[in-house]
Coordinates of C-alpha atoms in Angstrom, one line a residue:
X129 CA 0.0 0.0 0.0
X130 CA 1.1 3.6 -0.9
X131 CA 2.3 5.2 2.3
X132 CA 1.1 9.3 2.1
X133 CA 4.4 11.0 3.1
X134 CA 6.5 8.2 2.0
X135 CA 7.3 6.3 5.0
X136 CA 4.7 4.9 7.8
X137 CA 7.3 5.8 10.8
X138 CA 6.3 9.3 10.9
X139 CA 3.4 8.2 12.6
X140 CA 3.3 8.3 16.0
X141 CA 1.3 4.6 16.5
X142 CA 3.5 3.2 13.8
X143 CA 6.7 4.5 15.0
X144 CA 6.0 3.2 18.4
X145 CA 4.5 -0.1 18.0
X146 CA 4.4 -1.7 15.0
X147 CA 8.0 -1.0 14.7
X148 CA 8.8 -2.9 17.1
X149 CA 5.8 -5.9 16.9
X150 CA 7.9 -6.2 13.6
X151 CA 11.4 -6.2 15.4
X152 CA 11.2 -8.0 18.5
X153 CA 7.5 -9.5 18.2
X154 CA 8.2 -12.1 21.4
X155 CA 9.7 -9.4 23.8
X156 CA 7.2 -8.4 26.6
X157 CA 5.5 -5.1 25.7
X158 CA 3.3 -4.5 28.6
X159 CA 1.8 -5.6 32.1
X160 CA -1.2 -4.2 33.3
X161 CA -1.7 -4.9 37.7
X162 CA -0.7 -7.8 37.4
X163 CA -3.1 -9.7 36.1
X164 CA -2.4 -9.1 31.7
X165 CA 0.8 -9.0 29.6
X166 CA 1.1 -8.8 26.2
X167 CA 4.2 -8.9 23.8
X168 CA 4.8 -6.0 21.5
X169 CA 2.9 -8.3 18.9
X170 CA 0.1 -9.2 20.9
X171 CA -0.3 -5.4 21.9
X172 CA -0.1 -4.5 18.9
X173 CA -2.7 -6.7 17.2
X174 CA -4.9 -5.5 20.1
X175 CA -4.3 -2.1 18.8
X176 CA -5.2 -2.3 15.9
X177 CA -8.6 -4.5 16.5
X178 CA -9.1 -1.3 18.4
X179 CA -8.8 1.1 15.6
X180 CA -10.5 -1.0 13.1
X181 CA -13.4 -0.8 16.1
X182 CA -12.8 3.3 16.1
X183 CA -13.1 3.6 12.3
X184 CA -16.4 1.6 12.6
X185 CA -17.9 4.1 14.9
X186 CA -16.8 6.4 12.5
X187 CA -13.5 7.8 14.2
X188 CA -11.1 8.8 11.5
X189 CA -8.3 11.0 9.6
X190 CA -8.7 14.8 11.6
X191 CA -11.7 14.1 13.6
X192 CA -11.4 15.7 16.7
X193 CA -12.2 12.9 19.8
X194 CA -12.8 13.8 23.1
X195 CA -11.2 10.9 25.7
X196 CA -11.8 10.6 29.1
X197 CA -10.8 7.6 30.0
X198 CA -9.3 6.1 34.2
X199 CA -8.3 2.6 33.4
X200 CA -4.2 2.8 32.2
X201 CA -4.8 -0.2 30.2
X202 CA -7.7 1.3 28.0
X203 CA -5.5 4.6 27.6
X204 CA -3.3 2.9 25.6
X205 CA -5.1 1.3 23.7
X206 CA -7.2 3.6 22.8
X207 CA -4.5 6.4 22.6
X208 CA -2.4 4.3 20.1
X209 CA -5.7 2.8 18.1
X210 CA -6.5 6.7 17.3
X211 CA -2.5 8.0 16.1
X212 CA -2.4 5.2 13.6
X213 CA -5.7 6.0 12.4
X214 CA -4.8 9.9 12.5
X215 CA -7.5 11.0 14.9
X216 CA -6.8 14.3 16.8
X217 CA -7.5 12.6 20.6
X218 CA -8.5 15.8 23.0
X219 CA -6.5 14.1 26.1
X220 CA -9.3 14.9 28.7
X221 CA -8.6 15.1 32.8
X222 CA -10.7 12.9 35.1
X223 CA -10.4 14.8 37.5
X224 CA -11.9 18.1 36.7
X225 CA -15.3 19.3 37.3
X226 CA -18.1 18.5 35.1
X227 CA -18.4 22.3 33.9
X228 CA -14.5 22.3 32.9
X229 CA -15.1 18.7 30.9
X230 CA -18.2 20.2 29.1
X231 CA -16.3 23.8 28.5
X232 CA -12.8 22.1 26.9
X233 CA -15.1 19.5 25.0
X234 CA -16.9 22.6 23.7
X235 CA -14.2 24.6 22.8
X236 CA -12.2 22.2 21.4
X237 CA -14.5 21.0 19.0
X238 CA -14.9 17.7 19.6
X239 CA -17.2 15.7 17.7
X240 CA -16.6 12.3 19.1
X241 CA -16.3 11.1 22.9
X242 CA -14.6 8.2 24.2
X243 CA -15.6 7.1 27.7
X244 CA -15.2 4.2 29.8
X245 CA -17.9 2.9 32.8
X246 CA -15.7 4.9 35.8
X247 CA -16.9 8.3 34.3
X248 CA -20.5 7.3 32.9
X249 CA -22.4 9.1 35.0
X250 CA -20.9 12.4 34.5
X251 CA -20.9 12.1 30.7
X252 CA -24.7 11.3 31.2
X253 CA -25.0 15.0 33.0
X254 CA -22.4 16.8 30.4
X255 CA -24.1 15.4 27.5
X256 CA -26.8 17.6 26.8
X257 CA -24.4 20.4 26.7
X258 CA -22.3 19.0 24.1
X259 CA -24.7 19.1 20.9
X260 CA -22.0 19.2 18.6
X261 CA -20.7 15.6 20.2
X262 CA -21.9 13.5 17.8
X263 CA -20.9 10.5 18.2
X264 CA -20.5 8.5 22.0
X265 CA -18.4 5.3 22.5
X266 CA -18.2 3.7 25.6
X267 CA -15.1 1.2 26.4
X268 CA -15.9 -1.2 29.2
X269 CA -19.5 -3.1 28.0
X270 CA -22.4 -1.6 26.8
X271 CA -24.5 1.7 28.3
X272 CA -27.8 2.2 29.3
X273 CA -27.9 5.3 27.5
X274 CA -29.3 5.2 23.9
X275 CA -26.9 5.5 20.7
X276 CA -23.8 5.1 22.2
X277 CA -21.6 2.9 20.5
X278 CA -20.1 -0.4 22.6
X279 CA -16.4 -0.2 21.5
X280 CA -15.7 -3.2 23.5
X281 CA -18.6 -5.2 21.2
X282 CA -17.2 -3.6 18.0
X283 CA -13.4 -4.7 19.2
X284 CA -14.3 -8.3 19.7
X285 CA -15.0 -9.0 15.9
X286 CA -12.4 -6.4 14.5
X287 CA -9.5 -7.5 12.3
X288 CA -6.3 -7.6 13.4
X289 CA -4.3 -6.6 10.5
X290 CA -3.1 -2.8 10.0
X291 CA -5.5 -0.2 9.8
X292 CA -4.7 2.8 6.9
X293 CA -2.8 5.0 8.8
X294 CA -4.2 8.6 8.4
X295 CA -1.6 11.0 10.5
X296 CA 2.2 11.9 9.9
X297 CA 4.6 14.4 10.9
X298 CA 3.5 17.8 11.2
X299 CA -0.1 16.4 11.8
X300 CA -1.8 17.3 14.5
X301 CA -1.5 14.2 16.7
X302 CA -3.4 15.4 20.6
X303 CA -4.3 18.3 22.4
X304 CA -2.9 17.9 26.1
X305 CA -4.6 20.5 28.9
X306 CA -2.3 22.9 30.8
X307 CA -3.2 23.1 34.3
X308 CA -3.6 26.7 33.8
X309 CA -3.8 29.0 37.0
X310 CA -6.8 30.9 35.2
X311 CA -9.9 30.5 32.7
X312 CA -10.0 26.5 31.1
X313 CA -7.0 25.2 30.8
X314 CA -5.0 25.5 27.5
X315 CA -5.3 22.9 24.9
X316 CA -1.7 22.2 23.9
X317 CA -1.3 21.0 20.6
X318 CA 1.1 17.9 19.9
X319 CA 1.9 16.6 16.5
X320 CA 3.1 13.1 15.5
X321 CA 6.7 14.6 15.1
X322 CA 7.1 16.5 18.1
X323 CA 5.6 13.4 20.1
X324 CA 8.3 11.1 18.5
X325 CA 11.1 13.9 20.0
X326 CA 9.6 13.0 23.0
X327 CA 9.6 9.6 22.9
X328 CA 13.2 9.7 22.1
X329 CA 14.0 11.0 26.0
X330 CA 14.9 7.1 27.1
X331 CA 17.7 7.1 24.3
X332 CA 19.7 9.4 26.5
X333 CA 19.4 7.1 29.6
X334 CA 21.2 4.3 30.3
X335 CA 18.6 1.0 29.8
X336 CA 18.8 -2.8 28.4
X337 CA 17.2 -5.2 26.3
X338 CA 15.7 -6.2 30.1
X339 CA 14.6 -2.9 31.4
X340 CA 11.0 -2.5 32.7
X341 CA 9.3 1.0 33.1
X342 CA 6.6 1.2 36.0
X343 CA 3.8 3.9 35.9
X344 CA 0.1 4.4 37.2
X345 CA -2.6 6.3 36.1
X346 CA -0.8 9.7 35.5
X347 CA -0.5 9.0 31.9
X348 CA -4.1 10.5 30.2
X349 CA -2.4 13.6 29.6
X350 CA 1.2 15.1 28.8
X351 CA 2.0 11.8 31.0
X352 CA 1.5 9.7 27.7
X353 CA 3.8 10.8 25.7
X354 CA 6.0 11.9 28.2
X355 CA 6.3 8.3 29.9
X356 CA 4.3 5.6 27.7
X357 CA 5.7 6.8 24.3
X358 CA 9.7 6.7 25.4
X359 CA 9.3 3.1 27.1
X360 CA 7.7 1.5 24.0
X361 CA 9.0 3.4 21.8
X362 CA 12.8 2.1 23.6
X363 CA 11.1 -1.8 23.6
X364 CA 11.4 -1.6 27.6
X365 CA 8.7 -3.5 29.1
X366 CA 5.6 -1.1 30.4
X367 CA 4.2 -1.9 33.7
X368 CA 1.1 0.1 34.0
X369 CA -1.0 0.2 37.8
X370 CA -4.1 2.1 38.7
X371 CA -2.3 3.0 42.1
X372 CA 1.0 3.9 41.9
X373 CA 1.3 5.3 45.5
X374 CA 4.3 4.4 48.2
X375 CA 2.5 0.8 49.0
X376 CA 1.6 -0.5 45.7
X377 CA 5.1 0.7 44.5
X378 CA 6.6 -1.6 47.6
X379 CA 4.5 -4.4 46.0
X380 CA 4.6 -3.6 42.4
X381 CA 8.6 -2.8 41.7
X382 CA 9.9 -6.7 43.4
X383 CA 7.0 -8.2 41.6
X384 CA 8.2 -7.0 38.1
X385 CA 11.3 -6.4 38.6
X386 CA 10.5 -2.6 37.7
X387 CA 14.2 -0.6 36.8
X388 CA 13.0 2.7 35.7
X389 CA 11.0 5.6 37.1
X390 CA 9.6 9.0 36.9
X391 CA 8.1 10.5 39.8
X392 CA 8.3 13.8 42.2
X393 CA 10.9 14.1 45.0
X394 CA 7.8 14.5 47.9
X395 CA 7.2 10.5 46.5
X396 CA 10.2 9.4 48.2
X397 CA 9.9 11.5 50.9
X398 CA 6.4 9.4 51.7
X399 CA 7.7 6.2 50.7
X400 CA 11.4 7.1 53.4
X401 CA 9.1 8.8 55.9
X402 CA 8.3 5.3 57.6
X403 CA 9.4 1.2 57.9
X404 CA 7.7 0.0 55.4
X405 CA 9.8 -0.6 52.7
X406 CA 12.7 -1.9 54.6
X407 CA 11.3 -5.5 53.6
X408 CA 10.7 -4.8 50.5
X409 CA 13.4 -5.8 47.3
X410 CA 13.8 -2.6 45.4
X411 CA 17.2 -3.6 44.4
X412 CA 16.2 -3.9 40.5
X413 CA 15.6 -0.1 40.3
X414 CA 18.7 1.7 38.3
X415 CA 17.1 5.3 36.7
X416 CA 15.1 7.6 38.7
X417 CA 13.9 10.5 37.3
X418 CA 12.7 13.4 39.3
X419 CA 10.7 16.7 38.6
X420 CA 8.4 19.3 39.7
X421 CA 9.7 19.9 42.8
X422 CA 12.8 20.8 44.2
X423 CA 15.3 18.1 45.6
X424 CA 16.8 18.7 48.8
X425 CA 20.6 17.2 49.8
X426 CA 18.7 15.5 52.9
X427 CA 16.2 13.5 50.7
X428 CA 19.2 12.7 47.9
X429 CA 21.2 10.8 50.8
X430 CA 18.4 9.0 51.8
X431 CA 17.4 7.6 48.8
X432 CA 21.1 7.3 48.1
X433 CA 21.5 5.2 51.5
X434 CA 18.3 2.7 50.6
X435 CA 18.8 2.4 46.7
X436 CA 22.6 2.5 46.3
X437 CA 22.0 1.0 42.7
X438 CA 19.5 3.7 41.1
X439 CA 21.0 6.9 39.1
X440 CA 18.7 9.6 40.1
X441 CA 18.4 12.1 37.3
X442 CA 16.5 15.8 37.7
X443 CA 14.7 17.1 34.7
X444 CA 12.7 20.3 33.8
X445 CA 10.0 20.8 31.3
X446 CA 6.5 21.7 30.3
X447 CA 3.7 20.2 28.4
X448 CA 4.6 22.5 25.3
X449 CA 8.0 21.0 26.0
X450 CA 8.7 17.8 27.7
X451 CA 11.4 16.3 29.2
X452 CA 13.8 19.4 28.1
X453 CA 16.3 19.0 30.3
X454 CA 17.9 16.5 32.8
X455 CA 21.3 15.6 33.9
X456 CA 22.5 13.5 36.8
X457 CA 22.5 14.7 40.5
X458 CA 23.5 11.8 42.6
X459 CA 26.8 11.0 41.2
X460 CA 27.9 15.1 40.9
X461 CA 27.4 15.2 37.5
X462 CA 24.7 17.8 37.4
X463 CA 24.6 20.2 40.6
X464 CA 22.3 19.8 43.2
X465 CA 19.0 21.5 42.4
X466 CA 20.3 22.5 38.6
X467 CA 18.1 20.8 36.1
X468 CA 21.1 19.4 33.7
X469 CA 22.1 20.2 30.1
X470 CA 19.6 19.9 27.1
X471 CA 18.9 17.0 26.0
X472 CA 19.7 15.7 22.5
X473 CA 17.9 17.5 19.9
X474 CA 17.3 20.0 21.7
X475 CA 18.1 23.1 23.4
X476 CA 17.2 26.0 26.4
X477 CA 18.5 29.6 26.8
X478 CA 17.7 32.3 29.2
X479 CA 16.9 35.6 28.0
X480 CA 16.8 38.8 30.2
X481 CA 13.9 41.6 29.9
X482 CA 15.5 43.1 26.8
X483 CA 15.1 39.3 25.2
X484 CA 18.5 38.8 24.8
X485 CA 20.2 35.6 26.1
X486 CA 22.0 36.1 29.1
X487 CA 24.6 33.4 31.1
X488 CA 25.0 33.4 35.1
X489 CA 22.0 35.9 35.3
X490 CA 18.4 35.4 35.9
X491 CA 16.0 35.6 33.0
X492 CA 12.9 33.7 31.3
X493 CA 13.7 30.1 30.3
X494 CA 13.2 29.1 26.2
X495 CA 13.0 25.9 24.9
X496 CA 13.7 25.0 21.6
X497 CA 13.5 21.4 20.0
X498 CA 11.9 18.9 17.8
X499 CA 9.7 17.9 20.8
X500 CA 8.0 21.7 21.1
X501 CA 4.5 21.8 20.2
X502 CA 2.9 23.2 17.6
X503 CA 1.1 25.8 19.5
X504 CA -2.0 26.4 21.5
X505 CA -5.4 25.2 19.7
X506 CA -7.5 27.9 18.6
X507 CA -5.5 30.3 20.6
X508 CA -3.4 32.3 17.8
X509 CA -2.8 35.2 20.2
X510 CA -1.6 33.2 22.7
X511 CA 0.9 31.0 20.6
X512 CA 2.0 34.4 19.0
X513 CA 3.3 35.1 23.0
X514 CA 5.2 32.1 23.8
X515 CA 6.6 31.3 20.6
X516 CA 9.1 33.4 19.3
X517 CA 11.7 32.5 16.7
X518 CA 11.3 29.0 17.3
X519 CA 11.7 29.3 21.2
X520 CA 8.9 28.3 23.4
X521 CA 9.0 30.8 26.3
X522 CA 6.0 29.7 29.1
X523 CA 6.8 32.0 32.0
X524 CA 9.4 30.0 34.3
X525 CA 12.7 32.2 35.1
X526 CA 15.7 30.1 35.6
X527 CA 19.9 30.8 34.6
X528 CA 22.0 29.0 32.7
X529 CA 25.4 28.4 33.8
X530 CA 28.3 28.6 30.8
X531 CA 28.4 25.0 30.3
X532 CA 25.0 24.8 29.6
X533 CA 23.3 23.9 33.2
X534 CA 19.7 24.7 33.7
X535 CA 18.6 25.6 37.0
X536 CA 15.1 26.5 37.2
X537 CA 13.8 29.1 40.0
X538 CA 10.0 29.7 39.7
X539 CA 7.4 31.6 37.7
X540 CA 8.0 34.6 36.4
X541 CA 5.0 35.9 37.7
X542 CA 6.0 35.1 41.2
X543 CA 9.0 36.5 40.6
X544 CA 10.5 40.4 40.8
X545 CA 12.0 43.1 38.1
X546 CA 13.5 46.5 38.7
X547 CA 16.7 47.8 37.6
X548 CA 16.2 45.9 34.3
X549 CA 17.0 42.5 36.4
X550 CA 15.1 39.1 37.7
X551 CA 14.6 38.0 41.4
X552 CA 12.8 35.5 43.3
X553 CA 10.9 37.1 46.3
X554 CA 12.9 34.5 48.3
X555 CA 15.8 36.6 48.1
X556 CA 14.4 38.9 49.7
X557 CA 12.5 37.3 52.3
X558 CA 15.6 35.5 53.1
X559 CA 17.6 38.4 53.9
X560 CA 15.1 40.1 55.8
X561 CA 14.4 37.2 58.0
X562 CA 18.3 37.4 58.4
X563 CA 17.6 40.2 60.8
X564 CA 17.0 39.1 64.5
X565 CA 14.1 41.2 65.5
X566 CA 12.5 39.9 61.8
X567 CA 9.8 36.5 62.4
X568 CA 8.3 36.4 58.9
X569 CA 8.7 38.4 55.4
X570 CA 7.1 38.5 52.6
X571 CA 7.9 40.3 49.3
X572 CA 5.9 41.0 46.2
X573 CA 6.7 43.3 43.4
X574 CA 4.0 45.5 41.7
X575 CA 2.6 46.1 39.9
X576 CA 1.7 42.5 39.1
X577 CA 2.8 40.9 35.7
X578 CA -0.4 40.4 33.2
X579 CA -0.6 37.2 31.5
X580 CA 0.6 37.8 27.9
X581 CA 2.0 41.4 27.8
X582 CA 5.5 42.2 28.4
X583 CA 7.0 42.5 31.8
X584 CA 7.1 46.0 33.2
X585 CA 9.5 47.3 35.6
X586 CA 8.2 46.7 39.2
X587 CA 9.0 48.5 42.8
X588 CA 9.2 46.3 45.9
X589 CA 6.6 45.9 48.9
X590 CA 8.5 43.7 52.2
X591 CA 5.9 43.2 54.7
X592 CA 7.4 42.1 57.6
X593 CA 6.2 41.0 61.2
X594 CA 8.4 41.1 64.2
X595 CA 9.6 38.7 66.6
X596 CA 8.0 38.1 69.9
X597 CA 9.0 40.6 72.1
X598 CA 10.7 42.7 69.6
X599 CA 9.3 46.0 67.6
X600 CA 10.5 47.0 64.2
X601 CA 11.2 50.4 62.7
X602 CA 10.6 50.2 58.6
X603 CA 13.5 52.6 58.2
X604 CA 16.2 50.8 60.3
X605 CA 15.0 47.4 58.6
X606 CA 16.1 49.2 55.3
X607 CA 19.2 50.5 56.3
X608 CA 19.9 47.1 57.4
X609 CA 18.7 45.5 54.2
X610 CA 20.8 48.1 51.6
X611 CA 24.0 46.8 53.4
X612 CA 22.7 42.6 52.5
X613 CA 21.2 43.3 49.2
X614 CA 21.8 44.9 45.8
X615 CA 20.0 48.1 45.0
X616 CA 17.9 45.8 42.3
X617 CA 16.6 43.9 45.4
X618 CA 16.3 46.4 48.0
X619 CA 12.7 47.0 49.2
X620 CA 10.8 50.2 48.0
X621 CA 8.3 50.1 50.5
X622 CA 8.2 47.9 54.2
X623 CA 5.2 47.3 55.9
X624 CA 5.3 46.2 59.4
X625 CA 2.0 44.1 60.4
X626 CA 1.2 42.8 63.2
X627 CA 0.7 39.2 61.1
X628 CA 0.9 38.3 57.5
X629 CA -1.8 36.4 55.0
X630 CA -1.7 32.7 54.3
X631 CA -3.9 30.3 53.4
X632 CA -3.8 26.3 52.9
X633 CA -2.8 25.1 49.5
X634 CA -3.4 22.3 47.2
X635 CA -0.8 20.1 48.6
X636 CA -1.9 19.9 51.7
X637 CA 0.9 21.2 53.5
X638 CA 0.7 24.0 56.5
X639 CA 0.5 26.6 54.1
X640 CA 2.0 29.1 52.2
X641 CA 2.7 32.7 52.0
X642 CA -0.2 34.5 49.8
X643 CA 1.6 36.9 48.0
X644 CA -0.9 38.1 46.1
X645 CA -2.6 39.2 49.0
X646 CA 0.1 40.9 50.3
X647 CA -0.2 43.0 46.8
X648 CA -3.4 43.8 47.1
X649 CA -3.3 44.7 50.8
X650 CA -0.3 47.0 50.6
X651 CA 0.1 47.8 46.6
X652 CA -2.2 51.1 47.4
X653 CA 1.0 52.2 49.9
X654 CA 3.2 52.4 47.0
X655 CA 1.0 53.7 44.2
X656 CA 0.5 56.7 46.7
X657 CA 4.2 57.2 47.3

């Protein structure tokens, strides 16, 4: 059969497993709990039963199909059924409200929806909202609800032979949400080519012929191609779970003999905290990988002490740009809390307010590469903002060292410019805390950055409370500050309060410092100045 674009390995289901159901049909492809395994051939032939079932419920070549979907397994299947068949698949989150589902399903113009039994009732409610949905599949058995199609039924008598593949290249291949702090999250858009980049991050990591990734049910979003796509696309063996938490992981990594993961630092800190995996064999694990969150000295030695074996690597990207960076950290080859060096393919700058690229100085990260998407979907404005000459630029301020190192600092909308240069509020906090008679600091700068314009030079507010037993004097504070800090950090204005905002966040930790209430308490203060 005549292949459009000439070759059938620029697409994304292709490229990742047929290619290798054609080299190394026996090897193990994938376990799911426990309970099913399937070699790359045997995955692959349910594949494509599944696309054949798709194309029959009339899911094809640039129709836009809405997924929502818990069960790993089904994910996958479904995921890898729709890139050979060139579907766009609108990566949907389970866990947001009913009102966000409808409004990205809306906007994103999603004519098809692919559910599974888990979320049935919620598509039930969402459904009447979503009049241009016009087709409903249902993985999992049939639904009580009239003309939804049983995808399961359809899958049963499907062929197992290659579908037509229908995407390539610059295709559009997904749209994966941001987690946006405002308005619906952003659909991202992904194409077969930049998801093949990504699925190239394992190539850079030492593995075997034996290696075996685990993973639970993070992987409906950027998670796919971030995770799933590099460890079949590398012929490792997949382990997927539905709980992936400290426990299961003491059951799940002796049980398959699990070598590689991705996770965030505060995992290990859980799985540490206690006793319970001192029985357990975790001696098979060799490649960590860690981001998201900072990694402390105290946590590297501990996981250093129990898995002497594992390389833990740091890494640093974003769902327009996965898996940018990573380098390292345990054996001194990348610096504690630096990010490492591009990886292959690809590359990352910092740029200063002017948008020139700076080295040792703080500025806004870009990312450049293959594996950048395409841009944000119906959102030409917005693309027009973070893309610029090829560079994704998203927000995040960080500094390059002059051998390339990354290390990433925060938001830039969290962080601080005046005298034409970056800083984190920490800084200043830091120093102000310095002082004895100082308890608690908070800086902000104002006025606040807007989302898509260009930074604007800011002036400082420190609002500071005093130590028990102890006053303050705003003046003598700044005196005492200007001898500590760099006039491009000094404080324009200090309040002293007799107790500053905070407010319990999302993590569930004790709580964090609200800047932004700090700004609007105190901005007034320095607009009158």
């Amino acid at each position: 059969m005549a292949r459009p674009h000439g070759t059938p390995y620029g697409n994304y289901g292709h490229a990742l497993l047929t290619a290798n159901a054609l080299r190394t049909p026996d090897r193990a492809a994938l376990t799911y709990c426990g309970e099913q395994s399937f070699t790359y051939d045997e995955l692959n032939r349910l594949v494509n039963r599944r696309a054949h079932a798709l194309l029959a419920s009339g899911v094809e070549a640039g129709r836009r199909v809405a997924v929502l979907l818990n069960e790993t397994l089904k994910v996958a299947e479904v995921y890898l059924a729709q890139a050979k068949l060139g579907a766009l698949t609108s990566a949907l989150n389970p866990y947001w409200p009913e009102e966000t589902l409808r409004a990205v399903v809306a906007h994103s113009e999603c004519t098809a929806f692919v559910y599974d039994a888990t979320v049935e009732e919620a598509v039930a409610r969402i459904r009447p909202g979503l009049p241009g949905v016009t087709t409903w599949i249902k993985v999992g058995g049939p639904s009580a609800e009239p003309g939804v199609v049983d995808l399961d039924a359809l899958t049963s008598g499907a062929a197992e032979d290659e579908p037509e593949l229908g995407g390539f290249w610059d295709d559009p291949l997904a749209l994966y949400y941001t987690s946006g702090t405002t308005g619906l999250p952003k659909a991202v858009v992904h194409t077969h080519a930049s998801s093949l980049a990504t699925a190239q991050i394992w190539l850079d990591v030492p593995r075997n012929p034996g290696s075996v990734f685990g993973t639970g049910a993070i992987i409906w979003g950027i998670g796919f191609p971030a995770i799933v796509g590099p460890a079949l696309y590398t012929g490792m063996r997949l382990v997927l779970e539905q709980d992936w938490g400290p426990a299961n992981f003491l059951r799940v990594v002796p049980r398959e003999r699990v070598t590689h993961v991705s996770q965030i630092p505060s995992f290990y800190a859980a799985l540490l905290a206690g006793d319970d995996h001192a029985g357990a064999d975790l001696s098979t694990l060799r490649v960590i990988m860690l981001g998201g969150e900072p990694l402390t000295a105290a946590l590297l030695a501990r996981m250093k002490e129990r898995l002497p074996d594992a390389g833990v690597y740091s890494y640093y990207g974003q769902t327009e740009a996965p898996y940018s960076c990573f380098g390292r950290v345990d054996d001194g080859g990348t610096p504690l809390g630096s990010s490492g060096r591009a990886r292959t393919g690809c590359a990352v700058r910092v740029t200063g307010p002017d948008g020139d690229a700076v080295v040792g100085r703080t500025g806004e990260i870009n990312l450049a590469g293959p594996h950048r998407m395409a841009g944000y979907d119906r959102l030409p404005g917005r693309t027009a903002e973070v893309l610029r000459d090829g560079w994704y630029v998203g927000g995040d301020l960080g500094v390059v060292s002059e051998d390339g190192v990354l290390t990433v600092l925060g938001r830039r909308e969290d962080a601080i410019l005046k005298g034409g240069r970056w800083s984190q509020p920490a800084t200043v906090e830091e120093a102000a805390v310095a002082v004895d008679e100082v308890a608690e600091a908070g800086a902000v700068g104002v006025p606040a950055h807007e989302e898509g314009q260009d930074a604007a030079p800011q002036r400082i507010i420190l609002a500071v409370v005093a130590r028990a037993g102890h006053s303050l004097d705003a003046e003598k504070l700044a005196a005492a500050l200007a001898t500590t800090l760099p006039e491009h950090q000094r404080p324009d204005h200090i309040v002293v309060a007799d107790e500053l905002p905070h407010f319990q966040d999302a993590s569930g930790g004790p709580g964090k410092l609200l800047r932004r209430e700090i700004r609007e308490r105190y901005q007034h203060l320095v607009d009158q100045a």
